[in-house]
Short mmCIF file of C-alpha atoms in Angstrom, two decimals:
data_model
loop_
_atom_site.label_atom_id
_atom_site.label_comp_id
_atom_site.label_asym_id
_atom_site.label_seq_id
_atom_site.Cartn_x
_atom_site.Cartn_y
_atom_site.Cartn_z
CA MET A 1 3.83 249.98 -54.11
CA ASP A 2 1.66 252.60 -55.83
CA SER A 3 4.56 253.49 -58.10
CA VAL A 4 4.90 249.84 -59.11
CA ASP A 5 1.15 249.60 -59.90
CA ARG A 6 1.30 252.77 -61.94
CA SER A 7 4.35 251.46 -63.81
CA GLY A 8 2.57 248.19 -64.62
CA ARG A 9 -0.49 250.00 -65.86
CA ASN A 10 1.67 252.27 -68.06
CA TRP A 11 3.40 249.21 -69.53
CA GLU A 12 0.05 247.54 -70.28
CA ASP A 13 -1.22 250.74 -71.91
CA THR A 14 1.92 250.90 -74.02
CA LEU A 15 1.49 247.29 -75.16
CA ALA A 16 -2.15 247.87 -75.97
CA GLY A 17 -1.19 250.89 -78.04
CA LEU A 18 1.47 248.96 -79.89
CA LEU A 19 -0.99 246.13 -80.64
CA ALA A 20 -3.52 248.61 -81.96
CA VAL A 21 -0.89 250.15 -84.24
CA MET A 22 0.17 246.70 -85.47
CA ASN A 23 -3.43 245.68 -86.17
CA THR A 24 -3.96 248.87 -88.13
CA PHE A 25 -0.71 248.29 -90.01
CA GLN A 26 -1.71 244.68 -90.82
CA ALA A 27 -5.08 245.77 -92.12
CA GLU A 28 -3.49 248.42 -94.32
CA GLN A 29 -0.93 245.88 -95.52
CA GLU A 30 -3.69 243.47 -96.53
CA LYS A 31 -5.46 246.22 -98.43
CA LEU A 32 -2.21 247.09 -100.17
CA VAL A 33 -1.55 243.48 -101.16
CA SER A 34 -5.11 243.17 -102.44
CA SER A 35 -4.74 246.35 -104.46
CA VAL A 36 -1.45 245.16 -105.94
CA GLU A 37 -3.04 241.82 -106.88
CA ASP A 38 -5.96 243.63 -108.52
CA LEU A 39 -3.56 245.86 -110.39
CA LYS A 40 -1.43 242.93 -111.56
CA THR A 41 -4.49 241.00 -112.71
CA GLY A 42 -5.78 244.03 -114.57
CA VAL A 43 -2.43 244.57 -116.28
CA ASP A 44 -2.25 240.90 -117.29
CA LEU A 45 -5.75 241.06 -118.73
CA LEU A 46 -5.07 244.30 -120.58
CA THR A 47 -1.81 242.93 -121.97
CA ARG A 48 -3.42 239.72 -123.12
CA ASN A 49 -6.41 241.46 -124.67
CA SER A 50 -4.16 243.79 -126.63
CA ASN A 51 -3.30 240.79 -128.79
CA MET A 52 -6.55 238.79 -128.83
CA GLN A 53 -10.28 239.40 -128.98
CA PRO A 54 -11.99 239.26 -125.57
CA LEU A 55 -14.15 236.21 -125.00
CA GLU A 56 -17.78 236.63 -124.00
CA ASN A 57 -18.13 237.71 -120.37
CA GLY A 58 -14.38 237.89 -120.00
CA THR A 59 -14.05 234.11 -119.90
CA GLY A 60 -10.54 234.22 -121.24
CA GLY A 61 -9.08 235.28 -117.89
CA ALA A 62 -6.85 233.13 -115.72
CA ASP A 63 -6.01 233.22 -112.08
CA THR A 64 -3.33 232.09 -109.73
CA PRO A 65 -3.68 228.69 -108.01
CA SER A 66 -6.92 228.64 -106.01
CA ASN A 67 -7.88 227.10 -102.69
CA ASP A 68 -9.22 223.95 -104.38
CA ALA A 69 -5.64 223.02 -105.30
CA SER A 70 -6.53 222.78 -108.98
CA SER A 71 -3.77 223.88 -111.30
CA SER A 72 -4.42 226.99 -113.34
CA ILE A 73 -2.73 228.83 -116.11
CA SER A 74 -1.55 232.41 -115.95
CA GLN A 75 -1.18 233.60 -119.50
CA LYS A 76 1.74 235.91 -120.15
CA ASN A 77 2.28 237.60 -123.46
CA ASP A 78 5.84 237.58 -124.71
CA ARG A 79 4.97 238.94 -128.13
CA MET A 80 5.15 242.51 -129.36
CA PRO A 81 1.85 244.32 -128.70
CA ALA A 82 -0.45 244.39 -131.71
CA GLU A 83 -2.32 247.50 -132.81
CA ARG A 84 -5.30 248.09 -130.58
CA SER A 85 -8.80 248.70 -131.74
CA PRO A 86 -11.78 249.57 -129.60
CA GLN A 87 -13.02 245.99 -130.03
CA SER A 88 -9.75 244.48 -128.81
CA SER A 89 -9.71 246.29 -125.45
CA PRO A 90 -11.85 245.02 -122.57
CA SER A 91 -14.40 247.32 -121.02
CA LEU A 92 -13.98 248.39 -117.38
CA GLY A 93 -17.02 246.25 -116.55
CA THR A 94 -15.50 243.19 -118.20
CA LEU A 95 -12.15 243.86 -116.54
CA ARG A 96 -13.81 244.25 -113.13
CA ARG A 97 -15.71 240.99 -113.54
CA ASP A 98 -12.50 239.16 -114.52
CA ILE A 99 -10.68 240.56 -111.47
CA GLU A 100 -13.56 239.56 -109.18
CA GLU A 101 -13.65 236.04 -110.66
CA SER A 102 -9.88 235.66 -110.30
CA ARG A 103 -10.26 236.48 -106.57
CA GLY A 104 -13.11 234.01 -106.12
CA VAL A 105 -15.84 236.70 -106.04
CA SER A 106 -19.00 235.97 -107.97
CA PRO A 107 -19.27 238.62 -110.69
CA ALA A 108 -22.42 240.62 -111.21
CA PRO A 109 -24.72 239.26 -113.94
CA SER A 110 -23.73 240.40 -117.41
CA SER A 111 -26.15 242.01 -119.80
CA ARG A 112 -24.85 239.60 -122.42
CA LYS A 113 -25.74 235.90 -122.49
CA GLN A 114 -24.06 234.03 -119.66
CA ARG A 115 -22.58 230.70 -120.71
CA ALA A 116 -23.17 228.14 -118.00
CA GLY A 117 -20.16 226.24 -116.77
CA GLN A 118 -17.53 228.64 -118.12
CA ILE A 119 -15.35 230.54 -115.69
CA SER A 120 -12.14 232.45 -116.21
CA ARG A 121 -9.96 229.91 -114.40
CA VAL A 122 -8.37 227.35 -116.72
CA ILE A 123 -8.06 224.03 -114.88
CA LEU A 124 -5.01 222.23 -116.21
CA THR A 125 -5.35 219.07 -114.17
CA THR A 126 -6.81 217.51 -111.06
CA TYR A 127 -5.47 215.32 -108.26
CA PRO A 128 -6.78 212.39 -106.17
CA GLY A 129 -8.39 213.55 -102.93
CA GLN A 130 -8.74 217.12 -104.15
CA ILE A 131 -11.68 219.14 -102.83
CA GLY A 132 -14.64 218.67 -105.18
CA ILE A 133 -13.17 215.57 -106.85
CA ASP A 134 -15.35 212.52 -106.28
CA PRO A 135 -15.04 210.13 -109.25
CA ILE A 136 -17.75 207.54 -109.77
CA PRO A 137 -16.25 204.13 -108.90
CA MET A 138 -15.21 201.96 -111.84
CA ASN A 139 -14.95 198.19 -111.38
CA TRP A 140 -13.80 197.24 -114.86
CA GLY A 141 -14.76 193.69 -115.84
CA HIS A 142 -17.70 193.29 -113.45
CA LYS A 143 -20.62 191.51 -115.11
CA ASP A 144 -23.23 193.79 -113.53
CA PRO A 145 -23.03 197.17 -115.34
CA LYS A 146 -24.44 199.06 -112.36
CA THR A 147 -21.86 197.55 -110.03
CA ARG A 148 -19.14 198.16 -112.59
CA GLY A 149 -20.18 201.79 -113.04
CA PRO A 150 -20.58 204.08 -116.07
CA VAL A 151 -17.85 205.70 -118.13
CA VAL A 152 -17.94 209.39 -117.18
CA VAL A 153 -15.64 211.76 -119.04
CA THR A 154 -17.47 215.02 -119.86
CA ARG A 155 -16.56 218.25 -118.08
CA THR A 156 -20.07 219.68 -118.05
CA LYS A 157 -21.63 221.32 -115.01
CA GLY A 158 -22.41 218.75 -112.33
CA THR A 159 -20.15 216.14 -113.91
CA ILE A 160 -16.60 217.48 -113.94
CA GLY A 161 -15.91 216.37 -110.37
CA ARG A 162 -17.43 212.91 -110.98
CA ARG A 163 -15.29 211.99 -113.99
CA ASN A 164 -13.68 208.54 -113.91
CA ALA A 165 -12.12 208.76 -117.36
CA ILE A 166 -9.54 210.95 -119.07
CA GLY A 167 -10.04 212.40 -122.55
CA ALA A 168 -13.28 213.21 -124.34
CA HIS A 169 -16.11 211.62 -126.26
CA GLY A 170 -15.91 211.50 -130.03
CA GLY A 171 -12.34 210.35 -130.52
CA SER A 172 -10.60 212.63 -133.02
CA TYR A 173 -13.86 214.56 -133.49
CA ALA A 174 -13.58 215.97 -129.97
CA ILE A 175 -11.56 218.82 -131.51
CA TYR A 176 -14.53 219.85 -133.64
CA HIS A 177 -16.70 219.76 -130.52
CA ALA A 178 -14.25 222.21 -128.92
CA LEU A 179 -14.41 224.47 -131.98
CA ALA A 180 -18.22 224.45 -131.86
CA VAL A 181 -18.12 225.56 -128.21
CA ALA A 182 -15.42 228.19 -128.82
CA SER A 183 -17.35 229.70 -131.73
CA ASN A 184 -20.58 229.82 -129.68
CA GLU A 185 -22.32 227.35 -131.99
CA LEU A 186 -22.73 224.81 -129.17
CA ASP A 187 -23.68 225.35 -125.55
CA VAL A 188 -20.86 223.96 -123.44
CA ASP A 189 -23.41 222.34 -121.12
CA HIS A 190 -25.62 220.85 -123.82
CA ARG A 191 -27.08 217.50 -122.75
CA PRO A 192 -28.08 215.09 -125.54
CA ASP A 193 -31.68 213.89 -125.74
CA PHE A 194 -31.39 210.13 -126.26
CA THR A 195 -35.09 209.53 -126.95
CA ASP A 196 -35.50 206.75 -129.58
CA THR A 197 -31.74 206.35 -130.05
CA GLU A 198 -31.53 202.88 -128.48
CA PRO A 199 -29.85 200.07 -130.47
CA ALA A 200 -31.75 198.77 -133.51
CA VAL A 201 -30.97 195.17 -132.49
CA ASP A 202 -30.11 193.42 -129.25
CA ILE A 203 -26.53 192.34 -128.61
CA GLY A 204 -25.16 190.38 -125.65
CA PRO A 205 -24.38 190.31 -122.87
CA PHE A 206 -21.74 187.63 -123.40
CA PRO A 207 -19.34 186.05 -120.88
CA GLN A 208 -16.45 187.90 -122.54
CA TRP A 209 -17.90 191.22 -121.32
CA ALA A 210 -17.09 190.25 -117.74
CA ASP A 211 -13.49 189.29 -118.48
CA PRO A 212 -11.17 192.30 -117.91
CA LYS A 213 -8.47 190.62 -119.98
CA LYS A 214 -10.62 190.07 -123.08
CA ILE A 215 -12.01 193.59 -123.53
CA VAL A 216 -9.67 196.48 -122.70
CA SER A 217 -10.20 198.99 -125.54
CA MET A 218 -13.98 199.55 -125.60
CA ASP A 219 -16.88 199.78 -123.16
CA PRO A 220 -18.95 196.59 -123.48
CA PHE A 221 -21.98 198.41 -122.04
CA GLY A 222 -21.41 201.53 -124.16
CA HIS A 223 -24.45 200.94 -126.38
CA GLU A 224 -26.85 200.84 -123.41
CA ALA A 225 -25.34 203.54 -121.18
CA PRO A 226 -28.31 206.00 -121.28
CA ARG A 227 -30.75 203.22 -120.36
CA ILE A 228 -28.64 201.38 -117.77
CA TYR A 229 -27.66 204.56 -115.91
CA LYS A 230 -30.91 206.46 -116.41
CA ASP A 231 -31.51 206.88 -112.68
CA MET A 232 -27.99 208.16 -112.02
CA ILE A 233 -28.33 210.67 -114.85
CA ALA A 234 -31.62 211.97 -113.44
CA GLN A 235 -30.90 211.84 -109.70
CA GLU A 236 -27.22 212.82 -109.60
CA ASN A 237 -27.16 215.14 -112.64
CA VAL A 238 -24.26 213.19 -114.17
CA ASP A 239 -23.64 213.46 -117.92
CA ILE A 240 -23.33 209.86 -119.17
CA ARG A 241 -23.12 209.18 -122.89
CA PRO A 242 -22.97 206.09 -125.14
CA THR A 243 -19.76 205.07 -126.89
CA ILE A 244 -21.47 202.54 -129.17
CA ALA A 245 -24.41 202.99 -131.53
CA VAL A 246 -26.28 200.27 -133.45
CA THR A 247 -28.44 200.89 -136.51
CA LYS A 248 -29.77 199.27 -139.69
CA ALA A 249 -29.15 200.44 -143.23
CA HIS A 250 -28.93 199.58 -146.92
CA MET A 251 -25.56 199.43 -148.70
CA LYS A 252 -24.91 200.03 -152.41
CA LEU A 253 -21.52 199.39 -154.00
CA PRO A 254 -21.07 199.53 -157.80
CA GLU A 255 -18.98 196.36 -157.85
CA LEU A 256 -21.81 194.37 -156.29
CA GLU A 257 -24.10 195.13 -159.21
CA GLU A 258 -21.50 193.44 -161.40
CA SER A 259 -21.41 190.57 -158.89
CA VAL A 260 -25.13 190.04 -159.45
CA ARG A 261 -24.81 190.27 -163.23
CA SER A 262 -22.01 187.71 -163.22
CA GLY A 263 -23.96 185.37 -160.94
CA ARG A 264 -21.56 185.51 -157.97
CA LEU A 265 -24.34 187.08 -155.89
CA VAL A 266 -28.00 186.07 -156.17
CA PRO A 267 -30.70 188.47 -154.90
CA ASP A 268 -32.80 186.88 -152.16
CA GLY A 269 -34.88 189.88 -151.09
CA LYS A 270 -33.54 189.67 -147.54
CA ILE A 271 -29.79 190.22 -147.60
CA CYS A 272 -29.07 190.95 -151.26
CA LEU A 273 -32.22 192.89 -151.98
CA ASN A 274 -32.30 193.33 -155.75
CA LYS A 275 -30.44 193.02 -159.05
CA SER A 276 -28.49 196.24 -158.39
CA GLY A 277 -26.71 194.43 -155.55
CA GLU A 278 -28.24 196.54 -152.78
CA LEU A 279 -27.59 194.96 -149.38
CA ALA A 280 -29.36 194.98 -146.01
CA VAL A 281 -26.85 195.49 -143.20
CA THR A 282 -26.71 196.03 -139.45
CA LYS A 283 -24.04 198.54 -138.40
CA PHE A 284 -22.26 198.99 -135.07
CA ALA A 285 -20.18 202.16 -134.53
CA VAL A 286 -17.68 201.97 -131.67
CA GLU A 287 -15.59 204.69 -130.03
CA PRO A 288 -12.44 203.57 -128.18
CA VAL A 289 -12.44 203.40 -124.38
CA TRP A 290 -9.10 202.19 -123.04
CA TYR A 291 -8.73 200.44 -119.70
CA LEU A 292 -5.11 201.46 -119.18
CA PRO A 293 -3.97 198.54 -116.98
CA GLY A 294 -5.40 196.09 -119.53
CA VAL A 295 -3.91 197.91 -122.52
CA ALA A 296 -0.51 197.97 -120.85
CA GLU A 297 -0.73 194.26 -120.09
CA ARG A 298 -1.78 193.47 -123.67
CA PHE A 299 1.37 195.21 -124.94
CA GLY A 300 3.57 193.74 -122.23
CA ILE A 301 4.58 197.12 -120.82
CA ASP A 302 4.28 198.95 -117.50
CA GLU A 303 1.14 201.05 -117.00
CA GLY A 304 3.27 203.98 -115.85
CA ALA A 305 5.37 203.80 -119.00
CA LEU A 306 2.19 203.74 -121.10
CA ARG A 307 0.75 206.77 -119.30
CA ARG A 308 3.97 208.74 -119.66
CA SER A 309 4.30 207.96 -123.36
CA LEU A 310 0.69 208.90 -124.04
CA PHE A 311 1.17 212.17 -122.14
CA GLU A 312 4.49 213.16 -123.72
CA ASN A 313 3.63 212.09 -127.27
CA THR A 314 0.37 214.01 -127.38
CA GLY A 315 2.17 217.26 -126.54
CA GLY A 316 1.20 217.06 -122.87
CA SER A 317 -2.48 217.26 -123.81
CA TYR A 318 -3.66 214.94 -121.03
CA PRO A 319 -1.83 215.79 -117.76
CA GLU A 320 -4.28 213.67 -115.77
CA LEU A 321 -2.55 210.64 -117.25
CA ILE A 322 0.26 211.61 -114.86
CA THR A 323 -1.60 213.24 -111.95
CA ARG A 324 -4.60 210.91 -111.71
CA SER A 325 -3.27 207.38 -111.26
CA ASP A 326 -6.64 206.58 -109.65
CA ILE A 327 -8.38 207.06 -113.02
CA LYS A 328 -7.90 203.94 -115.13
CA LEU A 329 -9.91 204.84 -118.25
CA PHE A 330 -8.77 206.90 -121.23
CA LEU A 331 -10.81 207.92 -124.26
CA PRO A 332 -8.03 208.48 -126.81
CA PRO A 333 -8.27 211.03 -129.67
CA ILE A 334 -8.20 208.36 -132.38
CA GLY A 335 -10.66 206.89 -134.86
CA GLY A 336 -12.97 204.08 -133.86
CA LEU A 337 -14.40 201.18 -135.85
CA THR A 338 -17.57 200.07 -137.60
CA VAL A 339 -18.99 196.55 -137.76
CA TYR A 340 -21.02 195.61 -140.85
CA CYS A 341 -23.10 192.50 -140.14
CA PHE A 342 -24.91 190.68 -142.97
CA GLY A 343 -27.75 188.38 -141.95
CA ASP A 344 -29.12 187.83 -138.47
CA PRO A 345 -26.81 189.55 -135.91
CA ALA A 346 -27.64 186.85 -133.35
CA LYS A 347 -25.80 184.32 -135.50
CA MET A 348 -22.44 186.05 -135.01
CA SER A 349 -22.15 184.49 -131.56
CA ASP A 350 -23.69 181.13 -132.45
CA PRO A 351 -20.92 178.49 -132.48
CA ASN A 352 -23.16 176.16 -134.48
CA VAL A 353 -23.24 178.33 -137.62
CA ARG A 354 -20.42 179.29 -139.96
CA LEU A 355 -18.83 182.73 -139.76
CA SER A 356 -16.91 184.54 -142.50
CA LEU A 357 -14.99 187.61 -141.34
CA ARG A 358 -12.93 190.39 -142.87
CA VAL A 359 -11.06 192.80 -140.59
CA HIS A 360 -10.17 195.81 -142.75
CA ASP A 361 -8.02 198.84 -141.92
CA GLU A 362 -8.94 202.15 -143.51
CA CYS A 363 -7.39 203.22 -146.82
CA ASN A 364 -9.12 206.34 -148.07
CA GLY A 365 -7.26 206.48 -151.38
CA SER A 366 -8.28 202.97 -152.42
CA ASP A 367 -11.45 202.26 -150.41
CA VAL A 368 -13.17 205.50 -151.45
CA PHE A 369 -11.35 206.84 -154.51
CA GLY A 370 -10.15 203.64 -156.18
CA SER A 371 -6.38 204.11 -156.16
CA ASP A 372 -4.72 201.03 -157.68
CA ILE A 373 -1.41 201.23 -155.81
CA CYS A 374 -2.74 198.79 -153.20
CA THR A 375 -5.24 195.93 -152.87
CA CYS A 376 -7.41 197.58 -150.20
CA ARG A 377 -10.65 198.25 -152.09
CA PRO A 378 -10.59 194.99 -154.11
CA TYR A 379 -10.03 192.98 -150.92
CA LEU A 380 -12.75 194.96 -149.11
CA ILE A 381 -15.29 194.30 -151.88
CA PHE A 382 -14.28 190.63 -151.96
CA GLY A 383 -14.78 190.48 -148.19
CA VAL A 384 -18.25 192.02 -148.41
CA GLU A 385 -19.25 189.65 -151.20
CA GLU A 386 -18.04 186.57 -149.32
CA ALA A 387 -19.71 187.75 -146.11
CA VAL A 388 -23.03 188.16 -147.94
CA LYS A 389 -22.78 184.69 -149.48
CA GLU A 390 -22.05 183.16 -146.06
CA ALA A 391 -25.12 184.86 -144.58
CA GLN A 392 -27.28 183.71 -147.49
CA ASN A 393 -26.13 180.16 -146.84
CA GLY A 394 -27.46 180.33 -143.28
CA GLY A 395 -24.31 181.51 -141.58
CA SER A 396 -23.03 184.94 -140.55
CA GLY A 397 -20.97 187.42 -142.55
CA VAL A 398 -19.08 190.24 -140.85
CA VAL A 399 -16.80 193.03 -142.06
CA ILE A 400 -15.08 195.20 -139.43
CA TYR A 401 -13.66 198.53 -140.61
CA PHE A 402 -11.00 200.19 -138.43
CA ARG A 403 -9.96 203.85 -138.80
CA LYS A 404 -6.21 203.21 -139.11
CA GLU A 405 -5.32 205.14 -142.24
CA GLY A 406 -2.00 204.24 -143.83
CA ARG A 407 -1.18 201.47 -141.32
CA ALA A 408 -2.01 204.07 -138.63
CA LEU A 409 0.86 206.23 -139.92
CA GLY A 410 -1.57 208.69 -141.50
CA GLU A 411 -2.25 209.75 -145.06
CA VAL A 412 0.48 212.40 -145.20
CA THR A 413 3.14 209.86 -144.27
CA LYS A 414 1.65 207.39 -146.77
CA TYR A 415 1.87 209.89 -149.61
CA LEU A 416 5.44 210.80 -148.69
CA VAL A 417 6.29 207.10 -148.96
CA TYR A 418 4.51 206.93 -152.32
CA ASN A 419 6.68 209.81 -153.54
CA ALA A 420 9.86 208.12 -152.36
CA ARG A 421 8.82 204.89 -154.09
CA LYS A 422 7.84 206.46 -157.40
CA ARG A 423 10.93 208.69 -157.59
CA SER A 424 13.10 205.58 -157.35
CA SER A 425 12.66 202.15 -158.89
CA ASP A 426 9.59 201.21 -156.77
CA ARG A 427 10.63 197.60 -156.38
CA ALA A 428 9.00 195.12 -154.01
CA SER A 429 12.37 194.42 -152.42
CA GLU A 430 12.47 198.05 -151.21
CA TYR A 431 8.81 198.35 -150.20
CA PHE A 432 9.09 198.30 -146.39
CA LYS A 433 12.43 200.13 -146.40
CA ARG A 434 10.78 203.21 -147.92
CA THR A 435 8.18 203.24 -145.16
CA GLU A 436 10.78 202.84 -142.43
CA ASN A 437 12.92 205.63 -143.91
CA VAL A 438 10.02 208.08 -143.53
CA ALA A 439 8.08 206.79 -140.51
CA GLY A 440 10.74 204.89 -138.59
CA VAL A 441 8.53 201.78 -138.43
CA LYS A 442 6.82 199.51 -140.94
CA ASP A 443 3.43 199.50 -139.28
CA MET A 444 1.73 201.17 -136.29
CA ARG A 445 -1.66 199.46 -136.38
CA PHE A 446 -0.72 197.25 -133.42
CA GLN A 447 -3.36 194.56 -133.86
CA SER A 448 -3.14 193.53 -130.19
CA LEU A 449 -6.31 195.49 -129.35
CA MET A 450 -8.23 194.49 -132.48
CA PRO A 451 -9.76 191.22 -131.12
CA ASP A 452 -11.71 193.13 -128.43
CA ILE A 453 -14.54 193.78 -130.89
CA LEU A 454 -14.73 190.05 -131.65
CA HIS A 455 -15.14 189.32 -127.94
CA TRP A 456 -17.81 192.00 -127.69
CA LEU A 457 -19.77 190.46 -130.59
CA GLY A 458 -19.60 187.10 -128.82
CA ILE A 459 -17.52 185.52 -131.60
CA SER A 460 -15.83 182.35 -130.36
CA LYS A 461 -14.43 180.98 -133.64
CA ILE A 462 -13.90 182.05 -137.25
CA ASP A 463 -14.60 179.59 -140.05
CA ARG A 464 -13.26 181.72 -142.90
CA MET A 465 -10.83 184.60 -142.25
CA LEU A 466 -10.84 186.85 -145.32
CA SER A 467 -7.39 188.27 -144.65
CA MET A 468 -3.77 187.45 -145.43
CA SER A 469 -2.34 189.46 -142.50
CA ASN A 470 -0.19 187.42 -140.17
CA MET A 471 -0.46 190.16 -137.51
CA LYS A 472 -4.27 190.03 -137.48
CA HIS A 473 -4.25 186.23 -137.46
CA ASP A 474 -1.77 186.02 -134.60
CA ALA A 475 -3.60 188.63 -132.49
CA ILE A 476 -6.94 186.83 -132.85
CA VAL A 477 -5.53 183.38 -132.11
CA ALA A 478 -3.63 184.74 -129.11
CA GLN A 479 -6.98 185.81 -127.67
CA GLY A 480 -8.29 182.26 -127.80
CA ILE A 481 -10.37 182.55 -130.99
CA PRO A 482 -9.48 179.78 -133.48
CA ILE A 483 -9.37 180.45 -137.24
CA HIS A 484 -10.25 177.41 -139.33
CA GLU A 485 -9.51 178.74 -142.83
CA ARG A 486 -7.59 181.72 -144.22
CA VAL A 487 -8.70 183.10 -147.58
CA PRO A 488 -6.29 185.27 -149.63
CA ILE A 489 -7.43 187.78 -152.22
CA PRO A 490 -7.87 186.11 -155.62
CA ASP A 491 -5.06 186.94 -158.07
CA ASP A 492 -7.46 188.31 -160.68
CA LEU A 493 -8.53 191.05 -158.23
CA ILE A 494 -5.00 192.34 -157.65
CA PRO A 495 -4.27 195.56 -159.62
CA ALA A 496 -0.99 195.45 -161.57
CA ASP A 497 0.56 198.39 -159.69
CA SER A 498 -0.23 196.79 -156.32
CA ARG A 499 1.90 193.70 -156.94
CA VAL A 500 4.77 195.59 -155.28
CA GLU A 501 2.78 195.84 -152.06
CA ILE A 502 1.18 192.40 -151.96
CA ASP A 503 4.32 190.46 -152.93
CA ALA A 504 6.43 192.37 -150.40
CA LYS A 505 3.86 191.50 -147.72
CA ILE A 506 3.75 187.84 -148.72
CA HIS A 507 7.55 187.70 -148.47
CA ALA A 508 7.30 189.33 -145.00
CA GLY A 509 4.84 186.74 -143.69
CA TYR A 510 1.39 187.34 -145.19
CA PHE A 511 -0.59 184.18 -145.87
CA THR A 512 -0.73 182.80 -149.40
CA ASN A 513 -1.78 179.59 -151.13
CA GLY A 514 0.88 180.22 -153.74
CA LYS A 515 4.63 180.67 -153.90
CA VAL A 516 6.49 182.98 -151.54
CA PRO A 517 8.85 185.14 -153.61
CA ASN A 518 12.52 185.33 -152.64
CA MET A 519 14.57 188.54 -152.58
CA VAL A 520 15.82 188.08 -156.13
CA GLU A 521 12.27 187.72 -157.39
CA LEU A 522 11.15 190.71 -155.30
CA SER A 523 13.81 192.88 -156.90
CA ASN A 524 12.27 192.14 -160.31
CA ILE A 525 8.77 193.18 -159.25
CA GLN A 526 8.45 196.85 -160.13
CA GLY A 527 5.60 199.33 -159.91
CA ARG A 528 4.37 201.85 -162.46
CA ALA A 529 6.29 205.12 -162.70
CA TRP A 530 4.47 208.46 -162.62
CA ASP A 531 4.99 209.05 -166.35
CA ASP A 532 4.35 205.42 -167.33
CA VAL A 533 0.87 206.10 -168.74
CA ASP A 534 -0.56 205.24 -172.13
CA HIS A 535 -2.06 208.25 -173.94
#
């Protein structure tokens, strides 16, 4: 019996010894793994920094996926190493801080200026239900802005986990914001001071603001966001910014001075201020905010198809379009619009007064620099003049200017088309074909979203539509806004070289009070050649 007890005790001692050895081995193994990870991170950082300048405080580092399940990027350099200089190599202190940050260890304070909110980890995307992700609820279309919720898109400290929108403020100018941060000209966590920035005039609310099918491409409460959500900004430290601004200004256009001289405009001291044709105007600047389900429905497509196309055709710039199906808002990197209101802004929504409206899409070459290859500036000036006269007669005059350069194809594509036209016969019969040859489509302005601004302004009918576009007309009428009269550009305002454009458009469906040319007649309408200039 004693021998059995001794044998049992020996066996227990042996097991205890083995467990102690295994524990020691496991501890050493963990140290080894940690050392290898540190070494790998250090090598990655050294390799990367051999080809790029180190960012302040080593903020260019990247780590492996962390416990919060956020995706991260591990930069690997597949280029030949560049020549090193002392400035291009990280210090041991910088390297140590980057390694500590990559392991989730708070680095020691740097002697250089710390930039709040910047860490070495690059977060590629987020996911619903992820730790730290708690988006502010968005009930798009609710009439109470507080119940509906604010549009929250910034990635500043205290806000990144509360975002309920994808993208960034500023539309296409968001890239310049990024450059300002990268070049240390702008603090990444700068919060705007909105003191005295409130709208210069009151607007709304209108019933259309509470209809999720009428407004899908802008935030109807965007002009009042700092005021409406003041308590949330202060109490929850959430960065909420306006997407609409309203101001007052004077406008001077050289053609309007001639309008006064000729008697077409008469100064009244209120709208047309003097004999130089200076105008008083109220301006509304609007940045796009897309409610993705509504945008998809407006185009008659699936929301998933819209998200995928936006993701893939922006070079994968917005992965949350794919990973965050719970987020329904997108602030796209495109230009916005500006409303120019002549007369009392309250009259825009008054169904008992007349309204003259021009919806104009940007054309830098003509609108600003006077190119005569199109009718854009002449039609714009005509629209302004008619809007002013309507306001002077007791009605309301409105011009809405959209940033959709070159039919939203862009100025480079537009100039390529110009070249193709001028190097051939430049006939009206070939006008749209040249555009399709280069761009693949005739037009990418897609007027389906355009009527949203009319709903926001409270416009319920249009007495005089200063536009020939069938696409604009059809989009507005489809949204339940009747158009009582369509006004084409007068023939005497059409530059000779732009007959190619305007006659091709009339043949394709643009409104006219005159004759619609047939294909034979279009083939005889020819533009000016490059060398066809009188000296």
